[in-house]
């Protein structure tokens, strides 16, 4: 997941568009950047991903037995609107949210998962869950924004939030449909291209097209697990694809698809128009968590091994959300996040924000001794943000997703 490198979503989209044309000279000096909140993780513009990356950072620290600083947690809770929703970033929280405040399901669900894990924030999470329920679609799922067409990634991250808050996702229904019904409607059949995968959304013709990142999200959501899921007991992903008449079968089918996608070189690929295919580190990390949650631990471990050998540079460039994704992958496969390919992911994540209240002792693993220090700073970490920004822009002229959505084989 999902997903999603040192710039905010729309800034990244702007860079992609600007790459095709030469920049005009501007003799005027660039205005100074406004100071960012000291309690925020990362130093890139938080306008489009502030709550998302803060939530992932806090959840990852909790997963690694680090108590996040109170200021960082307070910053997150302070971003909530009166109706329970969260926007990506509110610079002035003294100003009430209004119709122009761009709240969304992904930021809200991520905040719920982080705050529920930390505990002691029931008032905040209850209001957030109430808002999520109020914007559930009639097919049982959620879009990125309230009223938007349901997509696999948004529906899955909300399932994780409901479960984290003590709800039973199967019982959260709109017009008799649960989130699992929405996911089953986005699962591809066992015949044809992309057999067993999930689509992000139907295309303009109503066709479901396999999408690796959406499949990782769909597998995770179908298991009822959240972003920091541990290993599950769903079974290996080596059985033949069968009709997805239950969330468990849809998860097994999706896991088999991911296993095949990872089999060639151990990672997923990012296919952006006009660019050569590149390793997709973020979506590979999401796939590791999804496979582990489904019970395909052997396949998850193989992809995690690839991340250990190759993902440190990506995380250093991408920032807190990327470090969090790798910590989740390590947690899901039983790896040590403090010695992940010779990198202490927890230390690196912690360094992108305020000092923690209490940290677990560093591992004595020899991998730490050879860690290569890298002062590259953070940004925001997952290209799926860019993909859904483009998707959402078709309908509302705005924003990111819960991750996605390059069409991948």
mmCIF file of N, CA and C in Angstrom, residues 1 194-198 210-221 237-238 250-269 283-294 296 299-300 302-303 408-409:
data_model
loop_
_atom_site.group_PDB
_atom_site.id
_atom_site.type_symbol
_atom_site.label_atom_id
_atom_site.label_comp_id
_atom_site.label_asym_id
_atom_site.label_seq_id
_atom_site.Cartn_x
_atom_site.Cartn_y
_atom_site.Cartn_z
ATOM 1 N N UNK A 1 0.823 -0.755 0.000
ATOM 2 C CA UNK A 1 0.000 0.000 0.000
ATOM 3 C C UNK A 1 1.037 0.952 0.000
ATOM 4 N N UNK A 194 -4.469 -11.210 -15.729
ATOM 5 C CA UNK A 194 -4.560 -10.748 -14.348
ATOM 6 C C UNK A 194 -5.431 -11.599 -13.466
ATOM 7 N N UNK A 195 -5.550 -12.866 -13.779
ATOM 8 C CA UNK A 195 -6.429 -13.753 -13.031
ATOM 9 C C UNK A 195 -6.146 -13.674 -11.533
ATOM 10 N N UNK A 196 -7.197 -13.422 -10.754
ATOM 11 C CA UNK A 196 -7.092 -13.413 -9.306
ATOM 12 C C UNK A 196 -6.635 -12.108 -8.690
ATOM 13 N N UNK A 197 -6.234 -11.140 -9.515
ATOM 14 C CA UNK A 197 -5.757 -9.862 -8.988
ATOM 15 C C UNK A 197 -6.934 -8.969 -8.601
ATOM 16 N N UNK A 198 -6.627 -7.811 -8.070
ATOM 17 C CA UNK A 198 -7.623 -6.772 -7.822
ATOM 18 C C UNK A 198 -7.366 -5.617 -8.775
ATOM 19 N N UNK A 210 -6.044 -5.664 -13.884
ATOM 20 C CA UNK A 210 -5.173 -6.032 -12.760
ATOM 21 C C UNK A 210 -4.200 -4.920 -12.429
ATOM 22 N N UNK A 211 -4.036 -4.673 -11.153
ATOM 23 C CA UNK A 211 -3.131 -3.633 -10.666
ATOM 24 C C UNK A 211 -2.404 -4.195 -9.456
ATOM 25 N N UNK A 212 -1.086 -4.269 -9.521
ATOM 26 C CA UNK A 212 -0.321 -4.930 -8.462
ATOM 27 C C UNK A 212 -0.459 -4.225 -7.122
ATOM 28 N N UNK A 213 -0.427 -2.897 -7.135
ATOM 29 C CA UNK A 213 -0.544 -2.178 -5.871
ATOM 30 C C UNK A 213 -1.931 -2.345 -5.278
ATOM 31 N N UNK A 214 -2.966 -2.240 -6.109
ATOM 32 C CA UNK A 214 -4.323 -2.465 -5.632
ATOM 33 C C UNK A 214 -4.481 -3.896 -5.138
ATOM 34 N N UNK A 215 -3.777 -4.826 -5.766
ATOM 35 C CA UNK A 215 -3.857 -6.215 -5.322
ATOM 36 C C UNK A 215 -3.256 -6.374 -3.929
ATOM 37 N N UNK A 216 -2.127 -5.730 -3.686
ATOM 38 C CA UNK A 216 -1.550 -5.776 -2.338
ATOM 39 C C UNK A 216 -2.530 -5.216 -1.319
ATOM 40 N N UNK A 217 -3.155 -4.095 -1.656
ATOM 41 C CA UNK A 217 -4.141 -3.501 -0.747
ATOM 42 C C UNK A 217 -5.340 -4.417 -0.587
ATOM 43 N N UNK A 218 -5.812 -4.990 -1.704
ATOM 44 C CA UNK A 218 -6.991 -5.855 -1.645
ATOM 45 C C UNK A 218 -6.767 -7.111 -0.828
ATOM 46 N N UNK A 219 -5.580 -7.700 -0.955
ATOM 47 C CA UNK A 219 -5.253 -8.879 -0.159
ATOM 48 C C UNK A 219 -5.256 -8.519 1.321
ATOM 49 N N UNK A 220 -4.603 -7.410 1.663
ATOM 50 C CA UNK A 220 -4.543 -6.993 3.063
ATOM 51 C C UNK A 220 -5.936 -6.692 3.603
ATOM 52 N N UNK A 221 -6.718 -5.941 2.834
ATOM 53 C CA UNK A 221 -8.064 -5.611 3.280
ATOM 54 C C UNK A 221 -8.948 -6.829 3.411
ATOM 55 N N UNK A 237 0.177 -19.198 -0.983
ATOM 56 C CA UNK A 237 -0.461 -18.711 -2.204
ATOM 57 C C UNK A 237 -0.085 -19.580 -3.391
ATOM 58 N N UNK A 238 -0.165 -20.895 -3.225
ATOM 59 C CA UNK A 238 0.220 -21.780 -4.320
ATOM 60 C C UNK A 238 -0.944 -22.628 -4.815
ATOM 61 N N UNK A 250 -10.669 -14.508 -2.067
ATOM 62 C CA UNK A 250 -10.161 -13.371 -2.844
ATOM 63 C C UNK A 250 -8.739 -13.034 -2.415
ATOM 64 N N UNK A 251 -8.463 -13.103 -1.112
ATOM 65 C CA UNK A 251 -7.107 -12.844 -0.621
ATOM 66 C C UNK A 251 -6.135 -13.890 -1.141
ATOM 67 N N UNK A 252 -6.547 -15.152 -1.154
ATOM 68 C CA UNK A 252 -5.675 -16.223 -1.651
ATOM 69 C C UNK A 252 -5.386 -16.040 -3.142
ATOM 70 N N UNK A 253 -6.416 -15.676 -3.902
ATOM 71 C CA UNK A 253 -6.214 -15.445 -5.330
ATOM 72 C C UNK A 253 -5.254 -14.285 -5.569
ATOM 73 N N UNK A 254 -5.465 -13.201 -4.816
ATOM 74 C CA UNK A 254 -4.597 -12.036 -4.963
ATOM 75 C C UNK A 254 -3.167 -12.335 -4.553
ATOM 76 N N UNK A 255 -3.009 -13.134 -3.495
ATOM 77 C CA UNK A 255 -1.664 -13.513 -3.047
ATOM 78 C C UNK A 255 -0.953 -14.325 -4.121
ATOM 79 N N UNK A 256 -1.678 -15.206 -4.798
ATOM 80 C CA UNK A 256 -1.080 -15.988 -5.877
ATOM 81 C C UNK A 256 -0.627 -15.080 -7.017
ATOM 82 N N UNK A 257 -1.436 -14.063 -7.314
ATOM 83 C CA UNK A 257 -1.056 -13.110 -8.366
ATOM 84 C C UNK A 257 0.212 -12.356 -7.975
ATOM 85 N N UNK A 258 0.273 -11.897 -6.736
ATOM 86 C CA UNK A 258 1.456 -11.173 -6.282
ATOM 87 C C UNK A 258 2.690 -12.062 -6.301
ATOM 88 N N UNK A 259 2.515 -13.305 -5.900
ATOM 89 C CA UNK A 259 3.644 -14.237 -5.892
ATOM 90 C C UNK A 259 4.238 -14.376 -7.291
ATOM 91 N N UNK A 260 3.377 -14.463 -8.290
ATOM 92 C CA UNK A 260 3.857 -14.566 -9.667
ATOM 93 C C UNK A 260 4.542 -13.264 -10.104
ATOM 94 N N UNK A 261 3.962 -12.134 -9.700
ATOM 95 C CA UNK A 261 4.539 -10.846 -10.085
ATOM 96 C C UNK A 261 5.918 -10.628 -9.468
ATOM 97 N N UNK A 262 6.131 -11.192 -8.290
ATOM 98 C CA UNK A 262 7.397 -11.040 -7.585
ATOM 99 C C UNK A 262 8.433 -12.092 -7.973
ATOM 100 N N UNK A 263 7.961 -13.147 -8.622
ATOM 101 C CA UNK A 263 8.828 -14.311 -8.838
ATOM 102 C C UNK A 263 10.047 -14.005 -9.708
ATOM 103 N N UNK A 264 9.899 -13.133 -10.684
ATOM 104 C CA UNK A 264 10.998 -12.908 -11.616
ATOM 105 C C UNK A 264 12.237 -12.304 -10.989
ATOM 106 N N UNK A 265 12.072 -11.190 -10.268
ATOM 107 C CA UNK A 265 13.241 -10.497 -9.729
ATOM 108 C C UNK A 265 13.080 -10.096 -8.270
ATOM 109 N N UNK A 266 12.020 -10.535 -7.634
ATOM 110 C CA UNK A 266 11.838 -10.282 -6.210
ATOM 111 C C UNK A 266 11.172 -8.981 -5.860
ATOM 112 N N UNK A 267 10.778 -8.189 -6.855
ATOM 113 C CA UNK A 267 10.141 -6.912 -6.569
ATOM 114 C C UNK A 267 9.109 -6.577 -7.630
ATOM 115 N N UNK A 268 8.228 -5.645 -7.300
ATOM 116 C CA UNK A 268 7.283 -5.120 -8.267
ATOM 117 C C UNK A 268 7.949 -3.988 -9.040
ATOM 118 N N UNK A 269 7.339 -3.592 -10.144
ATOM 119 C CA UNK A 269 7.925 -2.529 -10.953
ATOM 120 C C UNK A 269 6.976 -1.352 -11.056
ATOM 121 N N UNK A 283 5.538 -0.263 -3.167
ATOM 122 C CA UNK A 283 4.521 -1.266 -3.421
ATOM 123 C C UNK A 283 5.024 -2.674 -3.134
ATOM 124 N N UNK A 284 6.324 -2.889 -3.290
ATOM 125 C CA UNK A 284 6.893 -4.184 -2.911
ATOM 126 C C UNK A 284 6.769 -4.384 -1.403
ATOM 127 N N UNK A 285 7.049 -3.324 -0.637
ATOM 128 C CA UNK A 285 6.888 -3.414 0.817
ATOM 129 C C UNK A 285 5.437 -3.693 1.187
ATOM 130 N N UNK A 286 4.502 -3.049 0.495
ATOM 131 C CA UNK A 286 3.091 -3.309 0.745
ATOM 132 C C UNK A 286 2.736 -4.765 0.435
ATOM 133 N N UNK A 287 3.312 -5.276 -0.653
ATOM 134 C CA UNK A 287 3.045 -6.667 -1.028
ATOM 135 C C UNK A 287 3.575 -7.635 0.023
ATOM 136 N N UNK A 288 4.727 -7.310 0.611
ATOM 137 C CA UNK A 288 5.282 -8.152 1.676
ATOM 138 C C UNK A 288 4.305 -8.248 2.842
ATOM 139 N N UNK A 289 3.788 -7.107 3.280
ATOM 140 C CA UNK A 289 2.845 -7.097 4.405
ATOM 141 C C UNK A 289 1.583 -7.871 4.053
ATOM 142 N N UNK A 290 1.070 -7.671 2.836
ATOM 143 C CA UNK A 290 -0.152 -8.342 2.417
ATOM 144 C C UNK A 290 0.038 -9.855 2.359
ATOM 145 N N UNK A 291 1.136 -10.293 1.769
ATOM 146 C CA UNK A 291 1.391 -11.729 1.664
ATOM 147 C C UNK A 291 1.548 -12.357 3.046
ATOM 148 N N UNK A 292 2.258 -11.665 3.925
ATOM 149 C CA UNK A 292 2.435 -12.202 5.276
ATOM 150 C C UNK A 292 1.105 -12.284 6.006
ATOM 151 N N UNK A 293 0.278 -11.250 5.886
ATOM 152 C CA UNK A 293 -1.018 -11.242 6.559
ATOM 153 C C UNK A 293 -1.912 -12.361 6.041
ATOM 154 N N UNK A 294 -1.785 -12.672 4.759
ATOM 155 C CA UNK A 294 -2.594 -13.739 4.161
ATOM 156 C C UNK A 294 -2.082 -15.112 4.549
ATOM 157 N N UNK A 296 1.029 -16.253 3.407
ATOM 158 C CA UNK A 296 2.058 -16.666 2.443
ATOM 159 C C UNK A 296 3.406 -16.137 2.905
ATOM 160 N N UNK A 299 6.710 -16.530 0.600
ATOM 161 C CA UNK A 299 6.775 -15.564 -0.487
ATOM 162 C C UNK A 299 7.054 -14.161 0.029
ATOM 163 N N UNK A 300 6.451 -13.824 1.166
ATOM 164 C CA UNK A 300 6.694 -12.508 1.764
ATOM 165 C C UNK A 300 8.154 -12.364 2.165
ATOM 166 N N UNK A 302 10.792 -13.774 0.886
ATOM 167 C CA UNK A 302 11.687 -13.620 -0.261
ATOM 168 C C UNK A 302 11.715 -12.172 -0.747
ATOM 169 N N UNK A 303 10.530 -11.529 -0.804
ATOM 170 C CA UNK A 303 10.491 -10.133 -1.231
ATOM 171 C C UNK A 303 11.110 -9.219 -0.176
ATOM 172 N N UNK A 408 -0.247 -2.136 -13.622
ATOM 173 C CA UNK A 408 0.920 -3.015 -13.672
ATOM 174 C C UNK A 408 0.501 -4.403 -14.121
ATOM 175 N N UNK A 409 1.372 -5.108 -14.808
ATOM 176 C CA UNK A 409 1.049 -6.466 -15.203
ATOM 177 C C UNK A 409 1.080 -7.360 -14.000
#
